[in-house]
Coordinates of C-alpha atoms in Angstrom, one line a residue:
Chain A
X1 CA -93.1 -9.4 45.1
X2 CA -92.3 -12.7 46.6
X3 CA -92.5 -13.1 50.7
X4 CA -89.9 -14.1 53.0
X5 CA -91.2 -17.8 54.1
X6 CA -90.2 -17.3 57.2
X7 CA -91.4 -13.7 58.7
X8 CA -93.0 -12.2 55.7
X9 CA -90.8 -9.5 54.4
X10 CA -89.9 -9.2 51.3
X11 CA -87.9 -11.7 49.9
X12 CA -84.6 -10.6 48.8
X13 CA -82.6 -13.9 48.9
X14 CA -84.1 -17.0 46.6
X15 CA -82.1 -20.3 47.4
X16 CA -82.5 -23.6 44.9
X17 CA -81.7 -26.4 46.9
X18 CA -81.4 -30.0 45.4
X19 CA -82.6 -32.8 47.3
X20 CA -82.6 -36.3 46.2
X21 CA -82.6 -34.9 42.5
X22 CA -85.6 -32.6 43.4
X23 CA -85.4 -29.0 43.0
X24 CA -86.9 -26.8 46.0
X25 CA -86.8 -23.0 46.0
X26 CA -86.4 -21.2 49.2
X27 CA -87.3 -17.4 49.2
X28 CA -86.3 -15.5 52.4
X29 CA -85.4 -11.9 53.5
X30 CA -81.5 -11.2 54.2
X31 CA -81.9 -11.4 58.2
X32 CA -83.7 -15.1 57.8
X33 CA -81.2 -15.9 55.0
X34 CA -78.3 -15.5 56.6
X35 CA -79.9 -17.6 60.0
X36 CA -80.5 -20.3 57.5
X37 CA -77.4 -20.5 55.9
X38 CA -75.5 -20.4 59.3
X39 CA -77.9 -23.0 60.5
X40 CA -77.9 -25.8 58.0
X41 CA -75.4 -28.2 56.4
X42 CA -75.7 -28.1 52.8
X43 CA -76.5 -31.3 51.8
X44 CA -78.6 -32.7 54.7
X45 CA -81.2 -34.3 54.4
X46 CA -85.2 -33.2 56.0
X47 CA -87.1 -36.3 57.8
X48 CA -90.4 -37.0 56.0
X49 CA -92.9 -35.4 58.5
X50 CA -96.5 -36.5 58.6
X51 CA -97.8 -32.9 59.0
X52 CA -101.4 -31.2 58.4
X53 CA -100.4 -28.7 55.7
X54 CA -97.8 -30.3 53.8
X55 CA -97.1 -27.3 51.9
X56 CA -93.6 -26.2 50.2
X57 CA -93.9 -23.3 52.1
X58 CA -93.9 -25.3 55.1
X59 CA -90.9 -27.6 54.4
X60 CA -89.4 -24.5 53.9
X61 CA -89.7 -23.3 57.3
X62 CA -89.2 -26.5 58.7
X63 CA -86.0 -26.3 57.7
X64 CA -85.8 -22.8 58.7
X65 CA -87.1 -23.8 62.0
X66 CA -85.2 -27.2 62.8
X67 CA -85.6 -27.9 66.1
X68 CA -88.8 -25.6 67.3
X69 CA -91.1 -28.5 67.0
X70 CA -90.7 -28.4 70.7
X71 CA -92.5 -24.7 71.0
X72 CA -95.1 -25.2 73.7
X73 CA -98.0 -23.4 74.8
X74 CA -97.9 -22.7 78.6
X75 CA -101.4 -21.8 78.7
X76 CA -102.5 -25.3 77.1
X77 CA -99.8 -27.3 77.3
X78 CA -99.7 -28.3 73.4
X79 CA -96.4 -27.6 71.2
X80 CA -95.7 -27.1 67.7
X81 CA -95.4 -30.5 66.9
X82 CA -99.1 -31.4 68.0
X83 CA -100.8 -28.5 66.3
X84 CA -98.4 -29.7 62.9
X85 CA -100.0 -33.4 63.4
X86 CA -103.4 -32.7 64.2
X87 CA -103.8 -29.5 62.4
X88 CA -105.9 -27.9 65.0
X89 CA -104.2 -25.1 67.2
X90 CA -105.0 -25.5 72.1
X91 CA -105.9 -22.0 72.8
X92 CA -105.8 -18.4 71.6
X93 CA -102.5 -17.6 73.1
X94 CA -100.5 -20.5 70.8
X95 CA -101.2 -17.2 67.7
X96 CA -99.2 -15.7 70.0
X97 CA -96.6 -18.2 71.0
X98 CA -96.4 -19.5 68.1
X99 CA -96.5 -16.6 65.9
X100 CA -93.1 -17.2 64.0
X101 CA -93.8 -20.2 62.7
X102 CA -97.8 -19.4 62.0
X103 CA -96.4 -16.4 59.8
X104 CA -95.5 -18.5 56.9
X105 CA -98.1 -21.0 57.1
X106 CA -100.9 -18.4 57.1
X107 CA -99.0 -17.0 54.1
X108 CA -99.2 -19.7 52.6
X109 CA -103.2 -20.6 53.0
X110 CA -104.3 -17.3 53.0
X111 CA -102.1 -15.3 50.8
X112 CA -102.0 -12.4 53.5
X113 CA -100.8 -12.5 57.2
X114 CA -102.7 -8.7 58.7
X115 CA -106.7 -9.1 58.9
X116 CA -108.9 -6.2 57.8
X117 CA -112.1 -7.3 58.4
X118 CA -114.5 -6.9 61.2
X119 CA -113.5 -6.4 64.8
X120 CA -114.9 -6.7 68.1
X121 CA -116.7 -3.5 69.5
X122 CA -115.6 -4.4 72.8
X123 CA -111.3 -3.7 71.3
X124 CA -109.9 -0.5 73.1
X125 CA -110.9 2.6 71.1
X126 CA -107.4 3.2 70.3
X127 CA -107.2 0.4 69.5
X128 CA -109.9 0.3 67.1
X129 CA -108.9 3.4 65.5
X130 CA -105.2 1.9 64.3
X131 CA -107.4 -1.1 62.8
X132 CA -109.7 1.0 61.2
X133 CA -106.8 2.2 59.5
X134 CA -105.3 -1.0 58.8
X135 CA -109.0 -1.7 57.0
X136 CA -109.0 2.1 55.1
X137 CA -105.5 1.0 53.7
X138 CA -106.7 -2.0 52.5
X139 CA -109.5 -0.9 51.1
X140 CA -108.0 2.2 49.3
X141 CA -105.5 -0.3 47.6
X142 CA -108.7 -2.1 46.4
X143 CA -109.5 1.2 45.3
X144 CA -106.8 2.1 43.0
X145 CA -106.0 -1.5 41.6
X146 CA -110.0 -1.3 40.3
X147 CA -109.3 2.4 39.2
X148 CA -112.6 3.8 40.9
X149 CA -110.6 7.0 42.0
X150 CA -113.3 8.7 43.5
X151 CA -113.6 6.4 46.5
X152 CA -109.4 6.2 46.4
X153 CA -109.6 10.1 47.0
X154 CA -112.6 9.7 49.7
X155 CA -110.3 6.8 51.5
X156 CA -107.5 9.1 51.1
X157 CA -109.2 11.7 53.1
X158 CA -110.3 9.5 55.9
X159 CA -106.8 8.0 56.3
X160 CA -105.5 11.5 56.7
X161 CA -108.3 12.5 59.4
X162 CA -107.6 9.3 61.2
X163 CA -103.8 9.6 61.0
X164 CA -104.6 13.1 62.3
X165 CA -105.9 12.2 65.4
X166 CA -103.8 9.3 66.2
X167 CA -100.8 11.7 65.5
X168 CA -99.1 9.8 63.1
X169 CA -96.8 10.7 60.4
X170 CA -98.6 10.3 56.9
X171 CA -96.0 8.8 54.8
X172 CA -97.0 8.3 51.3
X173 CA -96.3 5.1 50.2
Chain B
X1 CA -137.3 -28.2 70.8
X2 CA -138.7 -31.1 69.9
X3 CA -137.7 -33.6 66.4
X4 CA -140.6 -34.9 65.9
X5 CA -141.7 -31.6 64.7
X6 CA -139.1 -30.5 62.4
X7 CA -139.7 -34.0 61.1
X8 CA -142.7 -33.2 59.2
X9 CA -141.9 -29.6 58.2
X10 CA -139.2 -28.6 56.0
X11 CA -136.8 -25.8 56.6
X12 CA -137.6 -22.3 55.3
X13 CA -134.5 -23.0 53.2
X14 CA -136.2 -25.3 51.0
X15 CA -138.9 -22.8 50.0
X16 CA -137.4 -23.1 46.4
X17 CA -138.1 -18.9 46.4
X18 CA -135.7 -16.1 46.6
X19 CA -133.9 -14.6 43.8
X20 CA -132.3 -17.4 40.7
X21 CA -133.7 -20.0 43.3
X22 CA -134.4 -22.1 39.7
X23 CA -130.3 -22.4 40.2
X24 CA -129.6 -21.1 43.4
X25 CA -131.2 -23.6 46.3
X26 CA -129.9 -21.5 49.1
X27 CA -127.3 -19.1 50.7
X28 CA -125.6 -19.7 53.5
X29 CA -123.2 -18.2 55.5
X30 CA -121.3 -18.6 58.9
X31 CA -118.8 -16.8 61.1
X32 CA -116.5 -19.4 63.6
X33 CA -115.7 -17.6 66.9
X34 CA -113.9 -18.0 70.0
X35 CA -114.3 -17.2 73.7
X36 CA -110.9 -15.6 74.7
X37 CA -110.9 -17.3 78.3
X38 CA -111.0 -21.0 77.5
X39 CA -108.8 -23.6 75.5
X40 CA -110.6 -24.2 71.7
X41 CA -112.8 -27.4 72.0
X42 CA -110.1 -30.1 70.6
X43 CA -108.0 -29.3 73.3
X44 CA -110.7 -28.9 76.3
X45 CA -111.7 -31.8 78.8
X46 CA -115.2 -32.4 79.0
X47 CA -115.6 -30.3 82.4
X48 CA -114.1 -27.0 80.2
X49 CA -116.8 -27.8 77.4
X50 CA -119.5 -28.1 79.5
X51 CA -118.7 -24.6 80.9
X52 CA -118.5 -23.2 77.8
X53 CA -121.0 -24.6 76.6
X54 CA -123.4 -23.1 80.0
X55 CA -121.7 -19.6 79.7
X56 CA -122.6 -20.1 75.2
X57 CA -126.2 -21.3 76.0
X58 CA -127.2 -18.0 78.0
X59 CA -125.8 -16.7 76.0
X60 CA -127.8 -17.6 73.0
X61 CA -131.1 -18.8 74.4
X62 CA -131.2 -14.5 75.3
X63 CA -130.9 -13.6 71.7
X64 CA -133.8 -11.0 71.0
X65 CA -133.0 -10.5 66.9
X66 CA -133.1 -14.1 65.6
X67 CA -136.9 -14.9 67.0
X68 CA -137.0 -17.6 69.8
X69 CA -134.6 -20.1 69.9
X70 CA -135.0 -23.7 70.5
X71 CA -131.7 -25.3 72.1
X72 CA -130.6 -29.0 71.8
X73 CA -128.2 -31.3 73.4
X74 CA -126.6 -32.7 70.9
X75 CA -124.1 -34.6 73.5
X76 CA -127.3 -36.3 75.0
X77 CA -129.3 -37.2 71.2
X78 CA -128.8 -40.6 69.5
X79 CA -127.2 -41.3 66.4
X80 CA -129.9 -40.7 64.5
X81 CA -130.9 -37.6 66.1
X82 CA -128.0 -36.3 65.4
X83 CA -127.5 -37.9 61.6
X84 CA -131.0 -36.6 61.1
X85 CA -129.8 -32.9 62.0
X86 CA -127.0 -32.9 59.8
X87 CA -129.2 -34.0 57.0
X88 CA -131.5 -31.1 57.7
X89 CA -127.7 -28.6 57.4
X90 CA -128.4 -27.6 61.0
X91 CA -125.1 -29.0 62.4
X92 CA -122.1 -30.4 60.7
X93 CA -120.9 -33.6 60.7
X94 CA -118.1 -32.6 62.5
X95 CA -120.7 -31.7 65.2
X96 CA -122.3 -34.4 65.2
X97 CA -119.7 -37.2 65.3
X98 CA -117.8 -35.2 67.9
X99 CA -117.6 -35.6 71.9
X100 CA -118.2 -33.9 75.1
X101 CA -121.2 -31.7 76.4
X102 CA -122.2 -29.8 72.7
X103 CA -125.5 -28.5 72.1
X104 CA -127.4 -26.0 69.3
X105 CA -129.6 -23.0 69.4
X106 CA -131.9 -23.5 66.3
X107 CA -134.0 -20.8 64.9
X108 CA -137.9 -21.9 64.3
X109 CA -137.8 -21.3 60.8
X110 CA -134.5 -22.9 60.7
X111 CA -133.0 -19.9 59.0
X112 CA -130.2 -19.6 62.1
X113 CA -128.3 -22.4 63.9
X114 CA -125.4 -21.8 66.9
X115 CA -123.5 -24.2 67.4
X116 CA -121.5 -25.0 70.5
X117 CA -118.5 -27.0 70.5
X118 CA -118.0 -28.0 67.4
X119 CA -114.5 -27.2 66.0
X120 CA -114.8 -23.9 67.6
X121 CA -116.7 -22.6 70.4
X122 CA -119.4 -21.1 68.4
X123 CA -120.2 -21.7 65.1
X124 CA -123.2 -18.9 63.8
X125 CA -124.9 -19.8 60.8
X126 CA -127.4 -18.4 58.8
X127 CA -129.4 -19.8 55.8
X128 CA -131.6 -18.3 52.9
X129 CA -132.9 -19.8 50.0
X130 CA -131.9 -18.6 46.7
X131 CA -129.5 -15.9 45.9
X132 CA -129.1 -13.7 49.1
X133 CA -125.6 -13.7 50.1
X134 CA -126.3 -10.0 51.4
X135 CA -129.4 -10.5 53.7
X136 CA -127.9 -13.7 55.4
X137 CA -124.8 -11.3 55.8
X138 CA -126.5 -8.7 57.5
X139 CA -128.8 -11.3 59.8
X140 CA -125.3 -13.0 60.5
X141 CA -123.7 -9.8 61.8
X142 CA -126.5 -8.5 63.3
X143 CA -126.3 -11.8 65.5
X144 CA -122.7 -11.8 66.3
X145 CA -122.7 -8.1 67.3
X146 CA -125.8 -9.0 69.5
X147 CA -123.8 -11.7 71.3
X148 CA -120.5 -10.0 71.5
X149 CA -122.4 -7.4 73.9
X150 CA -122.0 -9.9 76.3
X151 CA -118.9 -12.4 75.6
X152 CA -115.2 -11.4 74.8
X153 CA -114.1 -13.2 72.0
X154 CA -111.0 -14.2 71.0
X155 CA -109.4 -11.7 68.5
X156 CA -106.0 -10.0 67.9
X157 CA -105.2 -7.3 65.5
X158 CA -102.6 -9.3 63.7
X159 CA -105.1 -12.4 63.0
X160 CA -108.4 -10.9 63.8
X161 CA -110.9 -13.7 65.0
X162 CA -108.9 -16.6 66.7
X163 CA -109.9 -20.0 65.5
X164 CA -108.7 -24.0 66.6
X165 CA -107.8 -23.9 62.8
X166 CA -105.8 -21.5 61.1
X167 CA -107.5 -22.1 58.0
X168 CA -110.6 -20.1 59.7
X169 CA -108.6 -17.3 61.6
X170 CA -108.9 -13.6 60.4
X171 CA -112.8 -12.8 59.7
X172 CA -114.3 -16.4 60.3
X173 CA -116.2 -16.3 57.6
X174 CA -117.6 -19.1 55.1
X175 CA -119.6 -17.7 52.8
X176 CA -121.7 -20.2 50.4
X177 CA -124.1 -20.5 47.9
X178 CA -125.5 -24.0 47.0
X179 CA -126.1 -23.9 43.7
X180 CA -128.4 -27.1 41.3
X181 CA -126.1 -27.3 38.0
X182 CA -127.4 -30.5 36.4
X183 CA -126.8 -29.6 32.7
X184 CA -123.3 -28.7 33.1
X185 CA -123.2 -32.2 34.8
X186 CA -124.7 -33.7 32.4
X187 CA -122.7 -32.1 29.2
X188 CA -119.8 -32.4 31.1
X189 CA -118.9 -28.4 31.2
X190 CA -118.9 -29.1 35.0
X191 CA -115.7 -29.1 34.8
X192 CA -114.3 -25.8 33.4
X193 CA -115.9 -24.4 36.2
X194 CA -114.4 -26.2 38.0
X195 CA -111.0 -25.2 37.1
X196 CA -112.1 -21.6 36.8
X197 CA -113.1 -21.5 40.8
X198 CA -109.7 -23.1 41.6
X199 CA -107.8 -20.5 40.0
X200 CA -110.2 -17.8 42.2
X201 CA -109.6 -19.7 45.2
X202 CA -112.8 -20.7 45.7
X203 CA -113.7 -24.2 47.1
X204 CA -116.8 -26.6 45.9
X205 CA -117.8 -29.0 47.9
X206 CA -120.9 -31.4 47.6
X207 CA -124.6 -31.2 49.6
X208 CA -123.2 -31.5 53.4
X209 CA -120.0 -29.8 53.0
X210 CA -116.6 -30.7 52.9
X211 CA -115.9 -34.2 51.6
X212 CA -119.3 -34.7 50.5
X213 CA -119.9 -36.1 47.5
X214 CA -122.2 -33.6 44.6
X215 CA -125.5 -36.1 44.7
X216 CA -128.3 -35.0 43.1
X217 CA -126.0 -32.3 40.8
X218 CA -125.5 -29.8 44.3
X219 CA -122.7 -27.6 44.2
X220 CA -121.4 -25.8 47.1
X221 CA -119.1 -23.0 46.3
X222 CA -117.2 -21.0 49.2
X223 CA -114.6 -18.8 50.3
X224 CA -111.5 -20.5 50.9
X225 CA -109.1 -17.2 52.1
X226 CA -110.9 -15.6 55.7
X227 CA -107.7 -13.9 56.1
X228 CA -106.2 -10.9 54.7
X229 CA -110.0 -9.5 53.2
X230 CA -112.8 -7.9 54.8
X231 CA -116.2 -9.7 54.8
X232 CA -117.0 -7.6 52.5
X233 CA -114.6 -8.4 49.8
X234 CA -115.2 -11.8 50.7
X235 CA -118.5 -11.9 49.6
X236 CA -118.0 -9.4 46.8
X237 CA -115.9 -12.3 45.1
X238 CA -118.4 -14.5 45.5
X239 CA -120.9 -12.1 43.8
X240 CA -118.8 -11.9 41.1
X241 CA -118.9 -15.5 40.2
X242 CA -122.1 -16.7 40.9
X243 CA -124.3 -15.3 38.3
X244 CA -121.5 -16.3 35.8
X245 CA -122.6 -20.3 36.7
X246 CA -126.2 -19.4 36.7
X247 CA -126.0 -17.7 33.2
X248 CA -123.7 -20.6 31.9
X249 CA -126.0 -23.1 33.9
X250 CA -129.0 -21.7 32.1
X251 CA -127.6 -21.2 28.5
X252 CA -126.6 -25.1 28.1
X253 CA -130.0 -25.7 29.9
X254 CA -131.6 -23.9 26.9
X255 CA -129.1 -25.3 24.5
X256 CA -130.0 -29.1 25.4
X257 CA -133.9 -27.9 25.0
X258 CA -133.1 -26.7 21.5
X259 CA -131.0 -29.3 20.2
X260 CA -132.9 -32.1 21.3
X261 CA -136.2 -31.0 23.5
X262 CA -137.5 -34.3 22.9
X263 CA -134.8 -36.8 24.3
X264 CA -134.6 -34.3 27.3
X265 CA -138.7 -34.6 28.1
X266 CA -138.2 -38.2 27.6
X267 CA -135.4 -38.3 30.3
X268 CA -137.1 -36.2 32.8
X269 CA -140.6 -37.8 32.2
X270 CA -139.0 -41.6 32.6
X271 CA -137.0 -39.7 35.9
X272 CA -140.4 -38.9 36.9
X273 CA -142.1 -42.0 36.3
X274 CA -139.3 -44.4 38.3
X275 CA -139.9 -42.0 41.4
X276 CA -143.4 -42.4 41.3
X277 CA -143.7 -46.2 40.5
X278 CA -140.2 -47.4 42.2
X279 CA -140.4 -50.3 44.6
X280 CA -137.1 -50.0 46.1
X281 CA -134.6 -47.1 45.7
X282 CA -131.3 -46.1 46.6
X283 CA -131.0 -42.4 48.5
X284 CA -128.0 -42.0 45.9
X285 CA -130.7 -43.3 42.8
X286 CA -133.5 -40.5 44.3
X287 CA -131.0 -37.9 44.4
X288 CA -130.1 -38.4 41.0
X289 CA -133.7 -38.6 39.7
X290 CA -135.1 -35.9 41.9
X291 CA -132.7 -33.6 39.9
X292 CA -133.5 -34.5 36.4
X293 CA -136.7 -33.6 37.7
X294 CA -135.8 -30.3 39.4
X295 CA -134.6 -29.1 36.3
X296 CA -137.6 -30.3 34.1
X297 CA -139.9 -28.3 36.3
X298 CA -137.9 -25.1 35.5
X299 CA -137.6 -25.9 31.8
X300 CA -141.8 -26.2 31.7
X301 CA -141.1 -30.1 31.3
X302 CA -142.8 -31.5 34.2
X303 CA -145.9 -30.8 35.5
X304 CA -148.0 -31.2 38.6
X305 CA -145.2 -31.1 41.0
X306 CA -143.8 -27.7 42.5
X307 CA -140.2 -27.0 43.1
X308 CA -140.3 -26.9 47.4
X309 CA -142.1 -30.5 46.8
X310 CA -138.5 -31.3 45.2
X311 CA -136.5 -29.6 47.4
X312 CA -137.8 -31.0 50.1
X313 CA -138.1 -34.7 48.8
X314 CA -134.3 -33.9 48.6
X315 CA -133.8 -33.8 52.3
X316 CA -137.1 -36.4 53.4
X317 CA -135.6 -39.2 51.9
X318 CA -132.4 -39.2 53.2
X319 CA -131.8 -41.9 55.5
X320 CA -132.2 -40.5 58.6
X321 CA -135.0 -38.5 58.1
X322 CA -137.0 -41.4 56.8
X323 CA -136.3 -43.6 59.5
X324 CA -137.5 -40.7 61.8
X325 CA -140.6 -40.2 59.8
X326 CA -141.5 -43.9 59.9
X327 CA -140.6 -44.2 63.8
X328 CA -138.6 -47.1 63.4
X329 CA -135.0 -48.1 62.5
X330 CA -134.2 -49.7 59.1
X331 CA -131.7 -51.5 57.6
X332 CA -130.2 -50.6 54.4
X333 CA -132.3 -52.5 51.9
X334 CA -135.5 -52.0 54.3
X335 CA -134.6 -48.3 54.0
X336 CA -134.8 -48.4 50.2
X337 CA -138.1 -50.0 50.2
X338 CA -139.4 -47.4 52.6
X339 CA -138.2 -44.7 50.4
X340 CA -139.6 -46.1 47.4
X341 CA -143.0 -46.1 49.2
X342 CA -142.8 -42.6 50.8
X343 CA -141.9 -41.5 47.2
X344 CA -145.0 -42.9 45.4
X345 CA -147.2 -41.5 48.6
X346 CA -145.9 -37.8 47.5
X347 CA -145.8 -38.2 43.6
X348 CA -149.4 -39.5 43.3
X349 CA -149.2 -40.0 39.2
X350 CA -149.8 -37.4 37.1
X351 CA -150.6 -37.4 33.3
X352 CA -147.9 -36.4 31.2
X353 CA -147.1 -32.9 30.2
X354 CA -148.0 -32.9 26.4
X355 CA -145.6 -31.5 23.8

């Protein structure tokens, strides 16, 4: 299932565009596709960017995104625009003011935008607990995709324990 | 910590033991974090690095599970220091060719290097030789739990470890093994796996990382994703791969010695002979020799000469390291005579391994 380039939902909406006789796909949700279509001209043409990941997800959301070049971090003073020319991000707060437009672009490198690895002993224990979840989810999809239903039923168990105590509503997926 | 020292020792590393260490040189892996307070090194002035890199250097110089650690200034080394360093893979490039108050914690085997201010505020890294992605995982974690006790990194649920490059965020990790592949150089399979690892989304980069050029038939292959899989999975991938090179690696090694043991003897004996009777040699010509001979040792072609000897021979003759070991600076073609003569010092001639 193909990803919305611009906030990572599924894709539902899968644009060809035709610039200069080159074909360019453009696969967004319905919220993001409708903001796009009310937001561009058909027929325009992007400016040629010299940017740090030159990806066709990223001219995707640059067009997306027209305009929020000018994002800036308050806490070190460095906007969108920098990070896209030098590639490296100010501070830890720009992940969080520039999320939208991160999204896609981790999307794109990584594959995934929701980490599942380690985590800091130090995070609240709530906290903790919702990521451990995040972490038993992924792993119990590991799980099933390599068949070894065993541990699937194990992971099972713990998610259920764990949803248990945070009080949330198993929902099977 | 002093240079000079680690000038005429060679890095535990190098050892040329471990498990597959006939393929595998080392392991290495390291974790990029982030202090949540300050701005990530690219963007800080030089009066923000040097606190970090005071409130980092406590931090690490208190370590009680990686043995004592020597710290050094890189801000205040020459060039040289610094080239020779990188040389010995105890600080990137990156590191070294940076700006600002910087410095690294090394460990006295050299198993364990911190970096401070490099691309990020703390760069762990641990090395192994041969095949132990696990145990360098375990020192590597064991270390950045020990230091999160005292230092809040930066980290969000979302993206997990913050990093100055997104390319990093999520666990951090790079996980690598360096692997000697000199007869799928040499029959050209090289590339298949090439294109094999690409499809994985695995990276392969040459001795001193990225952009490096693959002298002397090194191979460094990595985790390109730190986002989106645990550390775990991570290295499990990597685990998957890695004995598939070292079988292929060692089938077409045994392959060449079947179909034509005697031109490969002769290659690796003449390899032999122009390192130990040389006059003047390239670092690129020594690299590429060195390995013809690294693989006739394990093939029971070459004799009298062990495979740390090789290994290390590897890093001594770089430039920077020979310069160090002869206490003076050298130009390029001085260099090359210097090396020649170092080379001939350590391969004292022996007689020919018979058929």
């Amino acid at each position: 299932m193909r990803k919305c380039r611009r906030c990572t939902k599924p894709a539902t909406l899968h644009i060809t565009e035709i610039r200069d006789g080159e074909v360019q796909a453009l696969h967004l949700c319905e919220s993001c596709a409708q903001d796009y279509l009310s937001n561009v001209d058909v027929g325009e043409t992007v400016d040629e960017e010299d940017v740090a990941f030159g990806t066709q997800a990223d001219e995707d959301v640059d067009e997306v995104f027209e305009g929020a070049d000018d994002l800036k971090c308050e806490n070190c003073g460095i906007t969108f625009k920098q990070f896209r020319s030098q590639g490296r991000l100010g501070c830890p707060n720009d992940y969080i003011v520039f999320r939208e437009r991160l999204l896609p672009l981790l999307e794109s490198i990584h594959g995934e935008t929701q980490h599942v690895g380690k985590c800091p002993q130090h995070t609240p224990d709530a906290s903790r607990k919702q990521y451990e979840l995040i972490r038993l989810r992924n792993d119990l999809r590991s799980a099933v995709e390599s068949e070894s239903y065993e541990d699937a039923a194990r992971l099972r168990d713990e998610i259920q324990a764990l949803e248990n105590q945070l009080g949330i509503e198993s929902g099977e997926e | 910590m002093d240079l000079e020292t680690l000038t005429v020792t060679s890095g535990e590393w190098l050892r040329g033991t471990g498990p597959d260490s006939d393929i595998v040189v080392s392991s290495r892996i390291r974790l990029a974090r982030n202090l949540a307070q300050f701005p990530f090194p690219p963007q800080a002035d030089d009066g923000t690095r040097m606190e970090i890199e005071q409130v980092l250097r406590r931090r690490v110089e208190s370590l009680s599970c990686t043995g004592r650690l020597g710290y050094i200034s890189v801000d205040s080394l020459d060039q040289l220091d610094r080239q020779f360093l990188v040389e010995r893979q105890l600080i990137s490039r990156e590191h070294a060719e940076t700006h600002g108050p910087r410095g690294v914690g090394i460990g006295s085997e050299e198993n364990v290097s911190l970096m401070i201010n490099e691309e990020d505020h703390l760069r762990i890294q641990v090395l192994r030789s041969g095949y132990s992605l696990d145990e360098c995982w375990n020192d590597i974690n064991r270390i950045d739990d020990a230091l999160e006790e005292h230092v809040t990194y930066a980290f969000s649920e979302e993206f997990g470890y913050l990093t100055s490059c997104p390319t990093n965020c999520g666990t951090g990790i790079r996980a690598s093994v360096m692997l000697h592949l000199p007869a799928l150089v040499l029959t050209k399979e090289i590339q298949k796996v090439f294109q094999a690892l690409q499809k994985i989304s695995l990276a392969v980069r040459g001795l001193y990382g990225e952009g490096s050029q693959a002298m002397g038939d090194f191979y460094q292959i990595s985790n390109q994703v730190t986002l989106g899989q645990s550390e775990d999975q991570i290295i499990s991938k990597l685990k998957e791969v890695v004995p598939n090179i070292i079988a292929y690696e060692r089938r077409v090694r045994k392959a060449l010695v079947k179909e034509n043991r005697q031109r490969l003897h002769d290659q690796v004996s003449r390899a032999f002979g122009i390192l130990q009777s040389a006059q003047t040699i390239t670092s690129e010509e020594t690299m590429h020799l060195l390995s013809s001979v690294r693989m006739g040792i394990n093939l029971g072609l070459v004799e009298g000469i062990e495979i740390p000897t090789v290994n290390e021979l590897f890093i001594h003759t770089q430039p920077a390291h020979l310069q160090k070991l002869r206490h003076e600076m050298l130009e390029s073609a001085e260099r090359n005579v210097a090396r020649a003569a170092y080379l001939r010092q350590r391969l004292a001639r022996q007689e020919p391994h018979e058929n």
